[in-house]
GROMACS .gro file of C-alpha atoms in nm:
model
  335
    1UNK     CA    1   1.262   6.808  -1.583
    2UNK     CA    2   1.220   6.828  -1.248
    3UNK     CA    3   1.016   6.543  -1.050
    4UNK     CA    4   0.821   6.554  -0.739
    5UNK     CA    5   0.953   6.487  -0.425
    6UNK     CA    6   0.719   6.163  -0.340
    7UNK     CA    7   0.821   6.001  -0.728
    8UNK     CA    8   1.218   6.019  -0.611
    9UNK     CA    9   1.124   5.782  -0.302
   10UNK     CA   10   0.866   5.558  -0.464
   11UNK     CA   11   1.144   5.470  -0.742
   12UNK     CA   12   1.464   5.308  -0.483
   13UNK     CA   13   1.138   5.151  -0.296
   14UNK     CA   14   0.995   4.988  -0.617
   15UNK     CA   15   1.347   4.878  -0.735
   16UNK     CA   16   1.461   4.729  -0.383
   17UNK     CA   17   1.144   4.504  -0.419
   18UNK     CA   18   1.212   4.408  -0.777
   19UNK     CA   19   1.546   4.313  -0.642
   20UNK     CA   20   1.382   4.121  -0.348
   21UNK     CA   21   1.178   3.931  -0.553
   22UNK     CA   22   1.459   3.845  -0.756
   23UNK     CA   23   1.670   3.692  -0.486
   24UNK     CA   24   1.366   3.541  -0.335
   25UNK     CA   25   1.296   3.382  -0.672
   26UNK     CA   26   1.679   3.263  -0.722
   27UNK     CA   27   1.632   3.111  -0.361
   28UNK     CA   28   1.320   2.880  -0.427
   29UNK     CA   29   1.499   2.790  -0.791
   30UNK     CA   30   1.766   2.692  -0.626
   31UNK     CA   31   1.599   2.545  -0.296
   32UNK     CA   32   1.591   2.181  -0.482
   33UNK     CA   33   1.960   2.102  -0.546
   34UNK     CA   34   2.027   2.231  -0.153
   35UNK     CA   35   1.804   2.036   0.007
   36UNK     CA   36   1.875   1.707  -0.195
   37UNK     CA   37   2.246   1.792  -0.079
   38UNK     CA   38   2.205   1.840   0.280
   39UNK     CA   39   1.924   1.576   0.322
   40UNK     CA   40   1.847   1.435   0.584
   41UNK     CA   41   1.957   1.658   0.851
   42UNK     CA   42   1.709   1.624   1.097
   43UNK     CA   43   1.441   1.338   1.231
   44UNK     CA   44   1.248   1.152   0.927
   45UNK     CA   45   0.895   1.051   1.072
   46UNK     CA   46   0.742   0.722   0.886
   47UNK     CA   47   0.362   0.734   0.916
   48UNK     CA   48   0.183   0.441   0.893
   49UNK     CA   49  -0.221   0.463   0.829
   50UNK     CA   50  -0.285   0.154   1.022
   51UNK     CA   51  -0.279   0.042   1.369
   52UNK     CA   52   0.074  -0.093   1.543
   53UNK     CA   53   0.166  -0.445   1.468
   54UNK     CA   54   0.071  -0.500   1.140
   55UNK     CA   55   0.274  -0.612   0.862
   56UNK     CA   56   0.274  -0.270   0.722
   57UNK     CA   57   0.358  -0.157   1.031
   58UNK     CA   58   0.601  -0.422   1.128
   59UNK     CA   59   0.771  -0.366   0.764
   60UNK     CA   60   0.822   0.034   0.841
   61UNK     CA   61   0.973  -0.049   1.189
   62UNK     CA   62   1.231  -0.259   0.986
   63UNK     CA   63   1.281   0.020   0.704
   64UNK     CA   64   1.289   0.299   1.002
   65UNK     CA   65   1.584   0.135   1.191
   66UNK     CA   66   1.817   0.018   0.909
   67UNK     CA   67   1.773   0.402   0.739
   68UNK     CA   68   1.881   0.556   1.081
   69UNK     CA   69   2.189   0.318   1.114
   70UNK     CA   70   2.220   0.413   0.728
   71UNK     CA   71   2.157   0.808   0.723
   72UNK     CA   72   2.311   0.838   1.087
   73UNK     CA   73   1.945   1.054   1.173
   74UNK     CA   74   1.634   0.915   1.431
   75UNK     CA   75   1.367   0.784   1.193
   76UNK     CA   76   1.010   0.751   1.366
   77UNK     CA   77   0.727   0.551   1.319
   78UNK     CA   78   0.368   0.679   1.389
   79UNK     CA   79   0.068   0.559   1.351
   80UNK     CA   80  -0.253   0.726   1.181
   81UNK     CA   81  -0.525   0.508   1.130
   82UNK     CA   82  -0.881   0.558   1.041
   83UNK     CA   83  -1.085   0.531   0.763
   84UNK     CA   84  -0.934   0.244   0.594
   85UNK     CA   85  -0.554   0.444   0.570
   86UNK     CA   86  -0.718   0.762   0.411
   87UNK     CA   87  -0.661   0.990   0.725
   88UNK     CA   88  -0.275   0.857   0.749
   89UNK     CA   89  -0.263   0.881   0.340
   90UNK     CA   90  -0.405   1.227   0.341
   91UNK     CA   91  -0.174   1.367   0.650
   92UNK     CA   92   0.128   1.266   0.443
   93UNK     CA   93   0.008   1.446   0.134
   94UNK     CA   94  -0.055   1.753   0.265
   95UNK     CA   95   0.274   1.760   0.498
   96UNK     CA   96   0.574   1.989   0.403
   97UNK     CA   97   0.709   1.829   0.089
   98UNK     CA   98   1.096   1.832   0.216
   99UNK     CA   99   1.146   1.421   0.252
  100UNK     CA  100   1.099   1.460   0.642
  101UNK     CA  101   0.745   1.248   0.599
  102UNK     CA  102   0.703   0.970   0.475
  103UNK     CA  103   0.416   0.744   0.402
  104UNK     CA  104   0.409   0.378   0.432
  105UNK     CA  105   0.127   0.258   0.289
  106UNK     CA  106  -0.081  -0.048   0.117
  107UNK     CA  107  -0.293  -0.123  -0.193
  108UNK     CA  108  -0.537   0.043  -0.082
  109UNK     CA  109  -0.434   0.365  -0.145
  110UNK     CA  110  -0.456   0.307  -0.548
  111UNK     CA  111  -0.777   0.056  -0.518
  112UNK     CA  112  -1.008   0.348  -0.304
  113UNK     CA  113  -0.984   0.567  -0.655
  114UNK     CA  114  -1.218   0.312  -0.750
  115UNK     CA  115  -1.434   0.219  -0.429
  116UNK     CA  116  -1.437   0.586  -0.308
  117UNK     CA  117  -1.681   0.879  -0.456
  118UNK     CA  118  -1.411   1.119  -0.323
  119UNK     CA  119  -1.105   1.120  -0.178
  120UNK     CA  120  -0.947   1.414  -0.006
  121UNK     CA  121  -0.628   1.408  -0.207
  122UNK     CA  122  -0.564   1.277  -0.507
  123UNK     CA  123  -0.255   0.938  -0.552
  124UNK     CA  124  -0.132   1.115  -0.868
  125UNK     CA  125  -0.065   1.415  -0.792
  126UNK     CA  126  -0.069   1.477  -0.396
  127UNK     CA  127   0.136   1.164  -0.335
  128UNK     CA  128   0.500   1.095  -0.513
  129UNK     CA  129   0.571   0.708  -0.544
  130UNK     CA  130   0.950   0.625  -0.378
  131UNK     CA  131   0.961   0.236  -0.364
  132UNK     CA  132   0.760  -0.081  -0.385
  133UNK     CA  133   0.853  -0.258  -0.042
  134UNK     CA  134   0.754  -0.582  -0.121
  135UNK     CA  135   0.404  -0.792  -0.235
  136UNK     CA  136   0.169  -0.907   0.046
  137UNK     CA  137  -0.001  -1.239  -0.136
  138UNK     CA  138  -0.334  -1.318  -0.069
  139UNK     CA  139  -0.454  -1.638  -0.055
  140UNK     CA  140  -0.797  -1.846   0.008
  141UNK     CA  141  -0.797  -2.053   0.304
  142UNK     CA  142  -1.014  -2.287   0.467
  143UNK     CA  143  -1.048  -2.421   0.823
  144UNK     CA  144  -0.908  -2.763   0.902
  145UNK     CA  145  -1.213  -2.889   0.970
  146UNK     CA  146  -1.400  -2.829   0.637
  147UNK     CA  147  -1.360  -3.130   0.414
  148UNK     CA  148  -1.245  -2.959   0.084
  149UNK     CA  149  -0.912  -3.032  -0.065
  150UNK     CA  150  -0.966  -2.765  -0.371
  151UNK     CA  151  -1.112  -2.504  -0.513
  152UNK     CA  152  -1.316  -2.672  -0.702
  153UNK     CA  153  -1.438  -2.869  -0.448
  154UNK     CA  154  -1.524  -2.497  -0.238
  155UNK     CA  155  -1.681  -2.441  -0.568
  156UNK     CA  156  -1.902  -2.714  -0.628
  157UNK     CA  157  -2.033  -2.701  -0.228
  158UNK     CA  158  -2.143  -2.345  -0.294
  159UNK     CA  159  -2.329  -2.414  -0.619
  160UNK     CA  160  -2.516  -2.721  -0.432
  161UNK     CA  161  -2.611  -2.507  -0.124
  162UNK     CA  162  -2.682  -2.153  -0.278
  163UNK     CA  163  -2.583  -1.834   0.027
  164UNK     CA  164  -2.505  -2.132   0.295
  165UNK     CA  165  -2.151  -2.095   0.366
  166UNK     CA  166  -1.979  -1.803   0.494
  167UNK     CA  167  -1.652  -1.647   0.377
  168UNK     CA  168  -1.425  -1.418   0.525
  169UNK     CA  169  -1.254  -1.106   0.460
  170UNK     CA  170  -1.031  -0.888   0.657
  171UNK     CA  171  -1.254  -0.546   0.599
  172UNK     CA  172  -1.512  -0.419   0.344
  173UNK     CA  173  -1.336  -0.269   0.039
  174UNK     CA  174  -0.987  -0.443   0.084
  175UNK     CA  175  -0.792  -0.669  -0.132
  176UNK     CA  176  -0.970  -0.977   0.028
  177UNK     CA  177  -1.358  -0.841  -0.023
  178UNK     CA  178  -1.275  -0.747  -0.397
  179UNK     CA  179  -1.092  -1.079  -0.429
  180UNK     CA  180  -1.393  -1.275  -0.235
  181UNK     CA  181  -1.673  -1.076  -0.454
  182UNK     CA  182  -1.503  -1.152  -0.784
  183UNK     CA  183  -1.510  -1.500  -0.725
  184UNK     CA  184  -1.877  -1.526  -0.623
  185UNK     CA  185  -1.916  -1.317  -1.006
  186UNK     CA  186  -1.656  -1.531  -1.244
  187UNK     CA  187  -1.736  -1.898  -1.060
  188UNK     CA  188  -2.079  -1.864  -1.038
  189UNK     CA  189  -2.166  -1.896  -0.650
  190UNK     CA  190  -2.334  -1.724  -0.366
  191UNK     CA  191  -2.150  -1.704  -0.050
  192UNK     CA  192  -2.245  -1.453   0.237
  193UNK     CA  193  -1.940  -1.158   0.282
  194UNK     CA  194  -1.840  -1.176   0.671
  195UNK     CA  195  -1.615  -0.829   0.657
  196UNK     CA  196  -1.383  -0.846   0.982
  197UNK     CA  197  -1.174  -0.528   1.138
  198UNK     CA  198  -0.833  -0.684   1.052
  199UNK     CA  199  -0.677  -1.014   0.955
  200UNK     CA  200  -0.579  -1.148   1.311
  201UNK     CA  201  -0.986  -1.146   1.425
  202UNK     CA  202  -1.085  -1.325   1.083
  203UNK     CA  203  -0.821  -1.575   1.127
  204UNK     CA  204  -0.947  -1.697   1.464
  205UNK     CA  205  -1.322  -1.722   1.330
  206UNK     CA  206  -1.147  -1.909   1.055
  207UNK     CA  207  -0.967  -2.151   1.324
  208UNK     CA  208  -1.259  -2.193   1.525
  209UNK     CA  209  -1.506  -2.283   1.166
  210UNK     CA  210  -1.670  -2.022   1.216
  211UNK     CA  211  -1.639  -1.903   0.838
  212UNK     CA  212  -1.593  -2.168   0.570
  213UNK     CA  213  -1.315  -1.995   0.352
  214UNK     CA  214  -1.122  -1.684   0.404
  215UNK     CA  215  -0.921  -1.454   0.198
  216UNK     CA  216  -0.637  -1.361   0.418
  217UNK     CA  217  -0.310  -1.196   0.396
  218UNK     CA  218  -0.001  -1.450   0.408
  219UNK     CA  219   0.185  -1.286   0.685
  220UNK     CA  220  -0.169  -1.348   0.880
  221UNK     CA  221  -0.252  -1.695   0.769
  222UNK     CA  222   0.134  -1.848   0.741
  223UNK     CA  223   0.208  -2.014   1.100
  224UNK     CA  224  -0.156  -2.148   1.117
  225UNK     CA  225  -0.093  -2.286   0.719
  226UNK     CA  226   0.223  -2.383   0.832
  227UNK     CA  227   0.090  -2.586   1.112
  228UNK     CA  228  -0.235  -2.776   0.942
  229UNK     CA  229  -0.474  -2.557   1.092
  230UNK     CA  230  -0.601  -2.415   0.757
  231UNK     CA  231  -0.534  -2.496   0.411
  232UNK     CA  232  -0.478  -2.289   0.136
  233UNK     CA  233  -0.677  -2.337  -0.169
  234UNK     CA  234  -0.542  -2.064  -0.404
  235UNK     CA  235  -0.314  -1.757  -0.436
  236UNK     CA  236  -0.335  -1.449  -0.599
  237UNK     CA  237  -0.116  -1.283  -0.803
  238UNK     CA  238   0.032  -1.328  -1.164
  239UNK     CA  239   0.260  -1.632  -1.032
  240UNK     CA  240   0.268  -1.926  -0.709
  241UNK     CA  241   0.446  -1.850  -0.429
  242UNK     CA  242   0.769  -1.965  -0.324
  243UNK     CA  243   0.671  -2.004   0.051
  244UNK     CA  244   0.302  -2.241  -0.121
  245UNK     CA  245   0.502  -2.358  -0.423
  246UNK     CA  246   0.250  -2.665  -0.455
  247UNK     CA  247  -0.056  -2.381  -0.440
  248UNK     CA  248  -0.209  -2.292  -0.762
  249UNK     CA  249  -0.282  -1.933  -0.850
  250UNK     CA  250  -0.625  -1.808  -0.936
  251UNK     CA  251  -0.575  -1.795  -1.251
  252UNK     CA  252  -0.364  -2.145  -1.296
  253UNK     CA  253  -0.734  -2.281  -1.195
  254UNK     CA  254  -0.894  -2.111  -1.497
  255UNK     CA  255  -1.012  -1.782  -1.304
  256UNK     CA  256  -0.829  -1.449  -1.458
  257UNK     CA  257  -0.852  -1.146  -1.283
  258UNK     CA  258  -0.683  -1.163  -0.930
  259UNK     CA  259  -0.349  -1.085  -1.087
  260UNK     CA  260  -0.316  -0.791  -0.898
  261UNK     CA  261  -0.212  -0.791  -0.577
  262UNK     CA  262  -0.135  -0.630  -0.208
  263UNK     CA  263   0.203  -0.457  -0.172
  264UNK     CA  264   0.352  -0.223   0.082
  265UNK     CA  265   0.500   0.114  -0.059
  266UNK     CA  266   0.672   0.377   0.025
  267UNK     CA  267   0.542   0.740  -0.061
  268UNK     CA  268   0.589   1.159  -0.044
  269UNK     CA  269   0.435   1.458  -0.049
  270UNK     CA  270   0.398   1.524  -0.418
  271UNK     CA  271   0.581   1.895  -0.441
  272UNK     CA  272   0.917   1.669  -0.293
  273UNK     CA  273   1.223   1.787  -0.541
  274UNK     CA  274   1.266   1.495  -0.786
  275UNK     CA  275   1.619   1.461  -0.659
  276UNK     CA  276   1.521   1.368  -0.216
  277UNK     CA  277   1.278   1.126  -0.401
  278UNK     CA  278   1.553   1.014  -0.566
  279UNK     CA  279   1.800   0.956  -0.280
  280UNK     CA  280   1.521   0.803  -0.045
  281UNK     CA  281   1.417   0.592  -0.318
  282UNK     CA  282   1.838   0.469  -0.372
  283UNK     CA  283   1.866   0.372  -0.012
  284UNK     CA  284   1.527   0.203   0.094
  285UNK     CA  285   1.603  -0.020  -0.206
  286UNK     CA  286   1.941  -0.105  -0.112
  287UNK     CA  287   1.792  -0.195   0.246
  288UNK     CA  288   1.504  -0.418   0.080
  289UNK     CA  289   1.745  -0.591  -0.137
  290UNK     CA  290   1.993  -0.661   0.190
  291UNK     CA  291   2.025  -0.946   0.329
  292UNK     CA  292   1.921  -0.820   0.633
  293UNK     CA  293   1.643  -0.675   0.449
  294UNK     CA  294   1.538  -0.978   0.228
  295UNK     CA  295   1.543  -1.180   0.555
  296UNK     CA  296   1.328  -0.933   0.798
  297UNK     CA  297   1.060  -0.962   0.532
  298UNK     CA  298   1.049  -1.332   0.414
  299UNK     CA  299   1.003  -1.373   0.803
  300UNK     CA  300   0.624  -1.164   0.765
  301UNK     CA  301   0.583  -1.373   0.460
  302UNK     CA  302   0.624  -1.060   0.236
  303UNK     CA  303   0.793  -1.127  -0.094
  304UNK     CA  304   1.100  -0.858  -0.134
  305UNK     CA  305   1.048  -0.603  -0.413
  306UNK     CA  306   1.238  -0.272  -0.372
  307UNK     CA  307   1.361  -0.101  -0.732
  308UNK     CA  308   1.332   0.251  -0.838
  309UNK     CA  309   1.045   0.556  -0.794
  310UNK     CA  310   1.022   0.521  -1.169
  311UNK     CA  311   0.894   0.184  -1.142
  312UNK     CA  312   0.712   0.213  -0.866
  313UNK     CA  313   0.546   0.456  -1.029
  314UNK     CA  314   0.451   0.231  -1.327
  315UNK     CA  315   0.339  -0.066  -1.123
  316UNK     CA  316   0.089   0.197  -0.946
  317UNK     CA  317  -0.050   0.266  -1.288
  318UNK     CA  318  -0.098  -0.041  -1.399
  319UNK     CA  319  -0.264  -0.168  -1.070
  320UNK     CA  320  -0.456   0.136  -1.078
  321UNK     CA  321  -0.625   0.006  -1.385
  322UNK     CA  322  -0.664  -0.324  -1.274
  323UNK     CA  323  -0.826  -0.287  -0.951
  324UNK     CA  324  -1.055  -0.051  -1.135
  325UNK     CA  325  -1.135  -0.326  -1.361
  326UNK     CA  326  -1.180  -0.573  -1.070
  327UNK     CA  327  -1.412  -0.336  -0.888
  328UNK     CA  328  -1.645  -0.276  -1.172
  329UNK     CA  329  -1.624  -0.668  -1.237
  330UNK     CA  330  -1.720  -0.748  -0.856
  331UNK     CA  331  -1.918  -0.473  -0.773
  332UNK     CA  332  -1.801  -0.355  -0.469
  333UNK     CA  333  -1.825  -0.012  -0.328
  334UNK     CA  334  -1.668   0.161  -0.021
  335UNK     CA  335  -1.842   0.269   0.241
   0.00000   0.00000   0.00000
């Protein structure tokens, strides 16, 4: 039978693109295993949601230069802060997911699930967990000047002078508002919330009695503890610390709940091939667990964690459900 003319042409055309689409199919099947192979080959960029000088930030500058003396590539830090580490958070997750950006972030990018109506990615699925960094203790201070040795003793000055005293927390919505709110709710008192923009101005309000407790991030609070300026009451977390070994946790003092805690960690876009999560994950816990490494971040008064994507992945989980619980408990809210 014979054809007509315009069938002959259409037929090489269509088969050249079934062809095309083959090979382009084979490429992107195969794109995974390449990449993971050649990676890194170019600059890695570390973003950090907060401002410079941070612990978080201070941390990443640490990870940033022993990866480039590691991986033989520049790895940048930049910072993208606003809206309490969402607009840093969100940038990562909806960068190219090829290992070249990375996200250094805090706790509060699995407690906001909880505090926020609605987020602009989601942790799960826009976000791939690489490695825990290391734990950022929290722990209840008071000024020098205030007479109480204990908690109970905070405790039992509250309940005697109902919304009197002051205490301080280093931003609405943080680790140290939901800690300060679920004490007012499981001991009983009323203290007024004084939310600050950052550690460093709540600990000189603290230092100067202008608050009369604080929840405040060791790496903040350490020199002035250190020194007798302020005392520290209580820790979180599920265990004492080995830096305020002879301070009780929380919980130790018959108040469950603050077992969770602040952490740095290290995340991914969430399309990044298994396997460049992998490697990243390998060698940023090989620098945590270095000596070097160990040493750079007992000296922010971070406690070392490193370990694999997998558990990393776990930990955000569980914490996920826990600061859900402790937000429902307190009854705090974003803003």
């Amino acid at each position: 039978m014979k054809l007509h003319p315009s069938i002959r042409v259409v037929r090489p055309v269509a088969a050249a693109a079934v062809l095309a689409s083959a090979i382009a199919l084979g490429s992107i099947a195969f794109a995974p295993a390449v990449s993971a192979q050649t990676y890194p080959d170019r600059r890695i960029t570390f973003i950090v949601p907060y401002p410079g000088g941070g612990a978080t930030d201070v941390s990443a500058r640490l990870l940033a230069s022993k990866l480039s003396e590691a991986w033989k590539q520049a790895v940048v830090v930049e910072n993208k802060s606003g809206a309490g580490g969402i607009i840093g958070n969100d940038f990562v997750a909806k960068a190219p997911a090829d290992g070249y950006t990375v996200l250094i972030a805090i706790t509060q990018i699995i407690q906001a699930p909880s505090l926020v109506s609605k987020l602009p990615y989601d942790v799960f699925k826009d976000l791939a967990p690489v490695t825990q960094v290391a734990l950022s203790p929290i722990v209840l201070t008071v000024p020098d000047a205030q007479p109480m040795k204990s908690l109970k003793d905070l405790i039992d000055l509250a309940k005697a002078n109902p919304g009197k005293y002051a205490y301080g927390t280093f931003g609405n919505a943080t680790t140290s508002h939901l800690y300060g709110e679920l004490l007012k709710k499981t001991a009983g008192i009323d203290m007024t919330h004084v939310p600050y923009r950052g550690s460093a101005p709540l600990l000189n309000d603290l230092l100067g009695n202008q608050v009369t407790a604080a929840f405040v991030d060791l790496t903040t609070a350490g020199p002035q503890l250190s020194a007798g300026k302020v005392r520290a009451l209580a820790v979180g977390g599920e265990q004492r610390k080995t830096q305020l070994a002879d301070v009780p946790t929380l919980a130790e003092l018959g108040y469950p709940g603050f077992e969770a805690e602040g952490w740095v960690g290290v995340f991914l876009p969430g399309a990044t091939p298994r396997d460049i999560v992998t490697k990243l994950a390998a060698e940023l816990a090989r620098i945590i667990s270095s000596a070097e490494g160990i040493a750079g971040l007992q000296a922010l008064n971070l406690v070392p964690v490193g370990g694999t994507a997998e558990t990393f992945e776990a930990t955000l989980r569980r914490d996920h459900a826990r600061w859900a619980t402790v937000a429902k408990t307190a009854g705090v809210k974003g803003e």
